[in-house]
Structures are given as C-alpha cells and as structure tokens.
Tab-separated table of C-alpha atoms and ligand atoms in Angstrom:
chain	number	residue	atom	x	y	z
A	1314	PHE	CA	-20.870	30.956	-36.371
A	1315	ARG	CA	-24.003	32.778	-38.102
A	1316	LYS	CA	-27.009	31.306	-36.452
A	1317	ILE	CA	-30.499	32.035	-38.241
A	1318	PRO	CA	-32.574	34.437	-36.633
A	1319	LEU	CA	-36.103	32.641	-35.500
A	1320	ASN	CA	-39.046	34.941	-35.897
A	1321	PRO	CA	-41.569	33.405	-32.656
A	1322	ASN	CA	-44.768	34.429	-33.975
A	1323	THR	CA	-44.352	32.218	-37.084
A	1324	LYS	CA	-44.672	27.991	-36.187
A	1325	ASP	CA	-44.200	27.223	-40.199
A	1326	GLU	CA	-41.803	24.671	-41.111
A	1327	LEU	CA	-39.278	27.489	-42.564
A	1328	THR	CA	-38.839	27.702	-38.475
A	1329	ALA	CA	-38.819	24.591	-37.497
A	1330	MET	CA	-35.922	24.212	-40.221
A	1331	ALA	CA	-34.015	27.314	-38.746
A	1332	SER	CA	-34.084	25.698	-35.281
A	1333	THR	CA	-33.249	22.585	-36.417
A	1334	PHE	CA	-30.149	24.075	-37.994
A	1335	ASN	CA	-29.762	26.375	-34.712
A	1336	ARG	CA	-29.022	23.499	-32.853
A	1337	MET	CA	-26.825	21.906	-34.839
A	1338	MET	CA	-24.779	24.495	-35.885
A	1339	ASP	CA	-24.533	24.839	-31.498
A	1340	ARG	CA	-23.056	21.473	-31.067
A	1341	ILE	CA	-20.818	21.712	-34.005
A	1342	GLU	CA	-19.921	25.383	-31.845
A	1343	ASP	CA	-19.264	23.174	-28.697
A	1344	SER	CA	-17.347	20.428	-30.287
A	1345	PHE	CA	-14.836	23.503	-31.976
A	1346	ILE	CA	-14.518	25.195	-28.448
A	1347	ARG	CA	-13.704	21.756	-27.066
A	1348	GLN	CA	-11.227	21.112	-29.488
A	1349	LYS	CA	-9.673	24.591	-29.126
A	1350	GLN	CA	-9.342	23.915	-25.753
A	1351	PHE	CA	-7.783	20.980	-26.221
A	1352	VAL	CA	-5.172	22.070	-28.423
A	1353	SER	CA	-4.635	24.634	-26.386
A	1354	ASP	CA	-4.455	22.196	-22.980
A	1355	ALA	CA	-1.707	20.126	-24.994
A	1356	SER	CA	0.315	22.894	-26.430
A	1357	HIS	CA	0.545	24.135	-22.508
A	1358	GLU	CA	1.584	20.917	-21.117
A	1359	LEU	CA	4.172	19.743	-23.814
A	1360	LYS	CA	5.922	23.643	-23.818
A	1361	THR	CA	6.751	23.180	-19.896
A	1362	PRO	CA	9.041	19.871	-20.520
A	1363	LEU	CA	10.108	21.795	-24.116
A	1364	THR	CA	11.562	24.489	-21.896
A	1365	ILE	CA	13.579	22.392	-19.577
A	1366	ILE	CA	14.887	20.261	-22.984
A	1367	GLU	CA	15.508	24.065	-24.421
A	1368	GLY	CA	17.294	25.330	-20.943
A	1369	TYR	CA	19.763	22.237	-20.146
A	1370	SER	CA	20.610	21.607	-23.949
A	1371	SER	CA	21.862	25.185	-23.986
A	1372	MET	CA	23.375	24.275	-20.209
A	1373	LEU	CA	25.240	21.576	-21.533
A	1374	SER	CA	26.664	22.873	-24.912
A	1375	ARG	CA	28.350	25.768	-23.081
A	1376	TRP	CA	29.864	24.473	-19.781
A	1377	GLY	CA	28.696	20.498	-19.706
A	1378	TRP	CA	31.796	19.395	-21.628
A	1379	LYS	CA	34.052	21.210	-18.829
A	1380	ASP	CA	32.295	20.417	-15.777
A	1381	GLN	CA	31.157	16.457	-15.875
A	1382	SER	CA	28.680	17.148	-12.958
A	1383	ILE	CA	26.740	20.112	-15.079
A	1384	GLY	CA	26.893	17.622	-18.241
A	1385	LEU	CA	25.466	14.817	-15.824
A	1386	GLU	CA	22.986	16.711	-14.214
A	1387	ALA	CA	22.048	18.015	-17.800
A	1388	VAL	CA	21.602	14.523	-19.576
A	1389	ASP	CA	19.486	13.422	-16.655
A	1390	ALA	CA	17.501	16.438	-16.739
A	1391	ILE	CA	16.440	16.250	-20.305
A	1392	TYR	CA	16.177	11.713	-20.081
A	1393	THR	CA	13.286	12.854	-17.521
A	1394	GLU	CA	11.994	15.461	-19.342
A	1395	ALA	CA	12.059	13.506	-22.789
A	1396	VAL	CA	10.096	10.428	-20.955
A	1397	HIS	CA	7.758	12.919	-19.306
A	1398	MET	CA	6.604	14.198	-23.184
A	1399	LYS	CA	6.403	10.503	-24.338
A	1400	ARG	CA	3.735	9.736	-21.600
A	1401	ILE	CA	1.670	12.934	-22.262
A	1402	THR	CA	1.996	12.144	-26.003
A	1403	GLN	CA	1.059	8.840	-25.622
A	1404	GLN	CA	-1.754	9.307	-23.326
A	1405	LEU	CA	-3.283	11.816	-25.249
A	1406	LEU	CA	-3.660	9.979	-28.694
A	1407	GLU	CA	-5.338	7.312	-26.083
A	1408	LEU	CA	-7.364	10.115	-24.691
A	1409	ALA	CA	-8.254	11.263	-27.976
A	1410	SER	CA	-8.930	7.811	-29.873
A	1411	ILE	CA	-11.080	6.923	-26.967
A	1412	GLU	CA	-13.235	9.986	-27.017
A	1413	ASN	CA	-14.157	9.239	-30.483
A	1414	GLU	CA	-15.328	5.565	-30.119
A	1415	GLN	CA	-18.500	5.115	-29.669
A	1416	GLU	CA	-18.543	0.524	-29.621
A	1417	PRO	CA	-16.266	-1.439	-27.352
A	1418	ALA	CA	-15.029	-4.602	-28.381
A	1419	LYS	CA	-16.625	-6.393	-25.389
A	1420	GLU	CA	-15.643	-9.980	-24.422
A	1421	ARG	CA	-16.233	-12.361	-21.585
A	1422	ILE	CA	-13.924	-11.631	-18.825
A	1423	GLU	CA	-13.181	-13.458	-15.725
A	1424	LEU	CA	-12.790	-10.233	-13.635
A	1425	VAL	CA	-10.736	-12.164	-10.534
A	1426	ALA	CA	-8.169	-14.213	-12.966
A	1427	PHE	CA	-7.903	-11.108	-14.683
A	1428	SER	CA	-7.722	-8.499	-12.064
A	1429	GLU	CA	-4.634	-10.328	-10.493
A	1430	GLY	CA	-2.713	-10.367	-13.808
A	1431	CYS	CA	-3.232	-6.306	-13.373
A	1432	VAL	CA	-1.927	-6.606	-10.167
A	1433	ALA	CA	0.991	-9.065	-10.949
A	1434	LEU	CA	2.565	-6.234	-13.235
A	1435	LEU	CA	2.389	-3.145	-10.981
A	1436	ARG	CA	3.673	-5.732	-7.629
A	1437	LYS	CA	6.799	-5.741	-9.819
A	1438	LEU	CA	7.186	-2.511	-11.147
A	1439	TYR	CA	6.658	-0.412	-7.507
A	1440	LYS	CA	7.877	-3.916	-5.420
A	1441	ARG	CA	5.161	-2.911	-2.433
A	1442	ASN	CA	2.116	-4.999	-1.677
A	1443	ILE	CA	-1.544	-5.123	-3.317
A	1444	ASP	CA	-4.165	-6.667	-1.648
A	1445	VAL	CA	-6.754	-8.200	-4.013
A	1446	GLN	CA	-9.936	-9.554	-2.191
A	1447	SER	CA	-13.356	-10.512	-4.161
A	1448	VAL	CA	-16.471	-12.130	-2.746
A	1449	SER	CA	-16.211	-15.604	-4.853
A	1450	ASN	CA	-13.570	-17.224	-6.949
A	1451	GLU	CA	-15.070	-16.593	-10.093
A	1452	LEU	CA	-17.121	-13.218	-11.319
A	1453	TYR	CA	-17.940	-12.495	-15.325
A	1454	LEU	CA	-18.723	-9.476	-17.081
A	1455	ARG	CA	-18.602	-8.475	-20.396
A	1456	ALA	CA	-16.102	-5.674	-20.906
A	1457	ASP	CA	-13.218	-4.347	-23.455
A	1458	PRO	CA	-10.276	-6.202	-21.977
A	1459	LEU	CA	-7.779	-3.570	-23.209
A	1460	LYS	CA	-9.188	-1.206	-21.928
A	1461	LEU	CA	-10.579	-2.967	-18.656
A	1462	LYS	CA	-6.807	-3.393	-17.896
A	1463	GLN	CA	-6.115	0.239	-18.879
A	1464	LEU	CA	-9.140	0.986	-15.959
A	1465	LEU	CA	-7.217	-0.931	-13.417
A	1466	LEU	CA	-3.883	0.165	-13.821
A	1467	ILE	CA	-4.959	3.587	-14.060
A	1468	LEU	CA	-6.635	3.432	-10.845
A	1469	LEU	CA	-3.756	1.429	-8.855
A	1470	ASP	CA	-1.153	3.197	-10.558
A	1471	ASN	CA	-2.555	6.135	-8.691
A	1472	ALA	CA	-3.505	4.579	-5.313
A	1473	LEU	CA	0.245	3.710	-4.968
A	1474	LYS	CA	2.016	6.629	-6.671
A	1475	TYR	CA	-0.047	8.514	-3.988
A	1476	SER	CA	0.341	6.439	-1.014
A	1477	GLN	CA	3.636	4.525	0.937
A	1478	THR	CA	1.645	1.708	2.646
A	1479	ASP	CA	0.052	-1.692	0.992
A	1480	ILE	CA	-3.328	-0.764	-1.388
A	1481	ARG	CA	-6.214	-2.880	-2.038
A	1482	LEU	CA	-8.321	-3.550	-4.552
A	1483	THR	CA	-11.711	-5.421	-3.800
A	1484	LEU	CA	-13.916	-7.307	-6.027
A	1485	SER	CA	-17.482	-8.108	-6.020
A	1486	GLU	CA	-21.177	-7.913	-6.748
A	1487	HIS	CA	-23.130	-4.777	-6.780
A	1488	PRO	CA	-25.678	-5.290	-3.731
A	1489	GLN	CA	-28.454	-3.746	-6.008
A	1490	GLN	CA	-27.935	-3.361	-9.353
A	1491	ARG	CA	-26.675	-5.854	-11.890
A	1492	GLY	CA	-23.111	-5.755	-12.341
A	1493	VAL	CA	-19.842	-5.731	-10.896
A	1494	GLU	CA	-18.126	-3.253	-8.047
A	1495	ILE	CA	-14.600	-2.879	-8.150
A	1496	ARG	CA	-12.802	-0.424	-5.396
A	1497	VAL	CA	-9.485	0.303	-4.963
A	1498	ILE	CA	-8.527	1.420	-2.071
A	1499	ASP	CA	-5.607	3.463	-0.399
A	1500	LYS	CA	-3.999	5.227	2.275
A	1501	GLY	CA	-2.100	8.034	1.022
A	1502	ILE	CA	-2.262	11.742	0.813
A	1503	GLY	CA	-6.074	12.044	-0.111
A	1504	ILE	CA	-7.693	14.553	-2.536
A	1505	PRO	CA	-8.947	17.761	-0.977
A	1506	LYS	CA	-12.491	18.349	-0.709
A	1507	ASP	CA	-12.142	21.314	-3.593
A	1508	ASP	CA	-10.065	19.614	-6.230
A	1509	LEU	CA	-12.499	16.432	-6.504
A	1510	ASP	CA	-15.065	17.342	-8.421
A	1511	ARG	CA	-12.431	18.094	-10.879
A	1512	VAL	CA	-9.466	15.198	-10.892
A	1513	PHE	CA	-11.871	13.567	-13.863
A	1514	GLU	CA	-10.492	16.575	-16.098
A	1515	ARG	CA	-8.269	17.122	-18.903
A	1516	PHE	CA	-4.378	17.514	-17.392
A	1517	TYR	CA	-5.736	18.612	-13.703
A	1518	ARG	CA	-3.549	17.680	-10.870
A	1519	VAL	CA	-4.342	18.402	-7.524
A	1520	ASP	CA	-0.676	20.082	-6.773
A	1521	SER	CA	1.278	20.193	-10.616
A	1522	ALA	CA	3.894	20.345	-8.531
A	1523	ARG	CA	4.196	17.994	-6.416
A	1524	ASN	CA	2.527	15.447	-9.016
A	1525	ARG	CA	5.938	16.494	-11.723
A	1526	LYS	CA	8.085	14.180	-9.385
A	1527	SER	CA	5.767	11.380	-9.557
A	1528	GLY	CA	5.334	11.427	-13.113
A	1529	GLY	CA	1.809	12.222	-13.432
A	1530	SER	CA	0.274	13.962	-16.411
A	1531	GLY	CA	-3.119	14.674	-15.586
A	1532	LEU	CA	-4.988	12.280	-18.178
A	1533	GLY	CA	-5.166	9.220	-16.561
A	1534	LEU	CA	-8.280	9.844	-14.494
A	1535	SER	CA	-10.043	11.277	-17.753
A	1536	ILE	CA	-8.800	8.233	-19.457
A	1537	ALA	CA	-10.477	6.364	-16.847
A	1538	ARG	CA	-14.030	7.951	-16.925
A	1539	ASN	CA	-14.475	7.937	-20.845
A	1540	ILE	CA	-13.912	3.871	-20.489
A	1541	ILE	CA	-16.493	4.128	-17.630
A	1542	ARG	CA	-18.611	5.510	-20.314
A	1543	LEU	CA	-18.021	3.395	-22.700
A	1544	HIS	CA	-19.146	0.257	-20.749
A	1545	GLN	CA	-22.196	2.590	-19.172
A	1546	GLY	CA	-20.982	2.328	-15.809
A	1547	THR	CA	-20.412	4.775	-13.163
A	1548	ILE	CA	-17.074	6.389	-11.547
A	1549	GLU	CA	-16.954	7.649	-7.856
A	1550	ILE	CA	-14.454	8.681	-5.704
A	1551	VAL	CA	-14.220	9.315	-2.102
A	1552	SER	CA	-11.224	10.714	-0.321
A	1553	ASP	CA	-10.250	12.644	2.538
A	1554	GLU	CA	-6.542	14.679	2.795
A	1555	HIS	CA	-4.020	12.709	4.468
A	1556	ILE	CA	-6.164	9.933	5.316
A	1557	GLY	CA	-6.851	8.097	1.831
A	1558	THR	CA	-8.899	7.483	-1.562
A	1559	GLU	CA	-11.322	4.633	-2.191
A	1560	VAL	CA	-12.163	4.976	-5.861
A	1561	ILE	CA	-15.569	2.907	-6.779
A	1562	VAL	CA	-16.665	1.958	-10.061
A	1563	PHE	CA	-19.230	-0.168	-11.333
A	1564	ILE	CA	-19.596	-1.726	-14.151
A	1565	PRO	CA	-23.201	-3.410	-15.520
A	1566	TYR	CA	-23.192	-6.397	-17.069
A	1567	GLU	CA	-25.079	-5.653	-20.231
B	625	ADP	P1	-2.319	11.559	-12.766
B	625	ADP	O1	-1.462	11.249	-13.843
B	625	ADP	O2	-1.912	12.884	-12.678
B	625	ADP	O3	-2.053	10.577	-11.790
B	625	ADP	P2	-4.970	11.699	-13.006
B	625	ADP	O4	-5.808	12.057	-13.999
B	625	ADP	O5	-5.049	10.351	-12.760
B	625	ADP	O6	-2.961	12.018	-13.790
B	625	ADP	O7	-5.276	12.176	-11.773
B	625	ADP	C1	-5.414	13.104	-11.463
B	625	ADP	C2	-5.218	13.964	-9.803
B	625	ADP	O8	-5.736	13.329	-9.141
B	625	ADP	C3	-3.699	13.730	-9.916
B	625	ADP	O9	-2.710	14.402	-10.391
B	625	ADP	C4	-3.833	13.579	-8.670
B	625	ADP	O10	-3.579	14.697	-8.099
B	625	ADP	C5	-4.785	13.325	-8.297
B	625	ADP	N1	-5.214	11.812	-7.450
B	625	ADP	C6	-5.817	10.825	-8.518
B	625	ADP	N2	-5.944	9.389	-7.403
B	625	ADP	C7	-5.137	9.666	-6.362
B	625	ADP	C8	-5.407	9.112	-5.488
B	625	ADP	N3	-5.658	7.750	-5.178
B	625	ADP	N4	-4.623	9.748	-4.467
B	625	ADP	C9	-4.437	11.079	-4.315
B	625	ADP	N5	-4.532	12.151	-5.388
B	625	ADP	C10	-4.910	10.973	-6.256
C-alpha cells in the first residue's frame, strides 16, 4: 500500500487531501490484513479435520474391507470430522454475514416466553435441567428474533458443554441502565484468567484438544459478540477455573 508523503510545513488543500487519502488507505490496509487473517485461520481450522479424513479414508481402503473393526473405526472418525467441518463452515458463513451487517431487523419481543422456547430446545437435546429465573413474568425489548435466539443458544450451549450440573438463566431489568440483563450461569470447568480476554477471538479455544471432543469450533462467542454489537449492548464473562462461569449480557431498550 503506497501512501502520499506529507509535508508538515505546508497546510494547504493538497496536504489535507493527502492525509484523507492516507487515512482511507490505512482503513483499506487494515481490512485487507483482517481478511487475509480470516482466510488463513479458516484454512487452518479446516485442514485438521481434512487431514484426519484423508488418513482414515486411506486406512479404510487398505484394511477396512478385511478387518471390520478397522472399517467401523474409520467410518466413525470420518463421519465425526465431516460433522465438525460442516459446523465450522456454517458458523463461518454466519460470522461473515453478521460482521458485515449494520442494521438488525428488530421486533418487539417478550423475553421470558422467548427464552423458555430456546431453553426447551436444549433441554430436549441435552436431557439436562436449565433453570430459568425472571424478576417479572414479562420483559419486553426490541431485538432481531433470529439473532437473539442464536445468542441464547450459543451461551446456553457453552454452559451445558463445559459443565455437568444444572445451569441457570436469569432475566431481569438492568438495575441502573434502561435495558435488560441476561445472565447464563454454570458451575463447570471455568475459564483460566489468562484466557478470559481471548475467548471472544475467532477460533480461540481454551484447550483445543479438550474442546475437539465436545465439538467446539471456537466461533460461538465471536458470533455472540457481533450480535451484541448489532444491538448496541455489552457482553462480559466472569469465570473461575474449576468453579464456574457467568456470562452477563446487557441489551438496551433502544
Ligand atoms: P466453542 O464452539 O469452542 O465453544 P466459543 O467461541 O463459544 O467456542 O468459546 C470459546 C472458548 O471459550 C471455548 O472453546 C471454551 O474453551 C471457552 N468457554 C466458553 N464458554 C465457556 C463456559 N461456559 N465454561 C468454560 N469454558 C467456556
């Protein structure tokens, strides 16, 4: 990226134009670097499952037809990795579309009933209890329903994945600001202090080996953060390793 050299002694129109141009170039360069990083991260993440699929396919073709247990092991591994790749690709597409979005399609939503709907889905899937507590029977806000559902599912799904006991969802009006506060609380493995700042980064997992088993892609919290950005809210995580995690979301009324 070539920039126009600035002469600090001349403050004429041309210098002003040059500095505007340079700022524009900085922004283009920034977004170019981010895009390159995105492609490199995504390729890296997809390479691991592809390598495993390649290895097991080769094993299957050489020995799988002679030894049934090898055959079954290979088919199982190939299926698991294909599911993992599909999930990464889906979430990448979601993230790319959300990152480019400016105006969500907001509607008036009653949060208590809305959350119960999301929770019911996960209770069935995980066969675990999710305790929903709300200060009032009805809490209204304006939000994009698809994105709000996605946000709740990401946070509740994480709480379920990284804990073994019941989890809790609390809904209330924010005590100081005009908006709602959503808390997702678990008593699970927690997040080490050094990782807390990084969990919102794309593809960041606290321990990738541990999370491969639970099928995590490291994209959920990046998507969640972008959904919050679109609603001008805030998201914060308080966590203690081996004790538990609390995710606190604030969404303003308008
Ligand atoms: P993933 O799909 O891997 O869960 P996320 O972006 O949602 O990706 O989360 C990033 C990482 O943060 C996870 O891989 C996990 O290590 C950590 N994490 C997120 N939520 C929790 C939680 N409730 N308890 C413990 N660790 C968590």
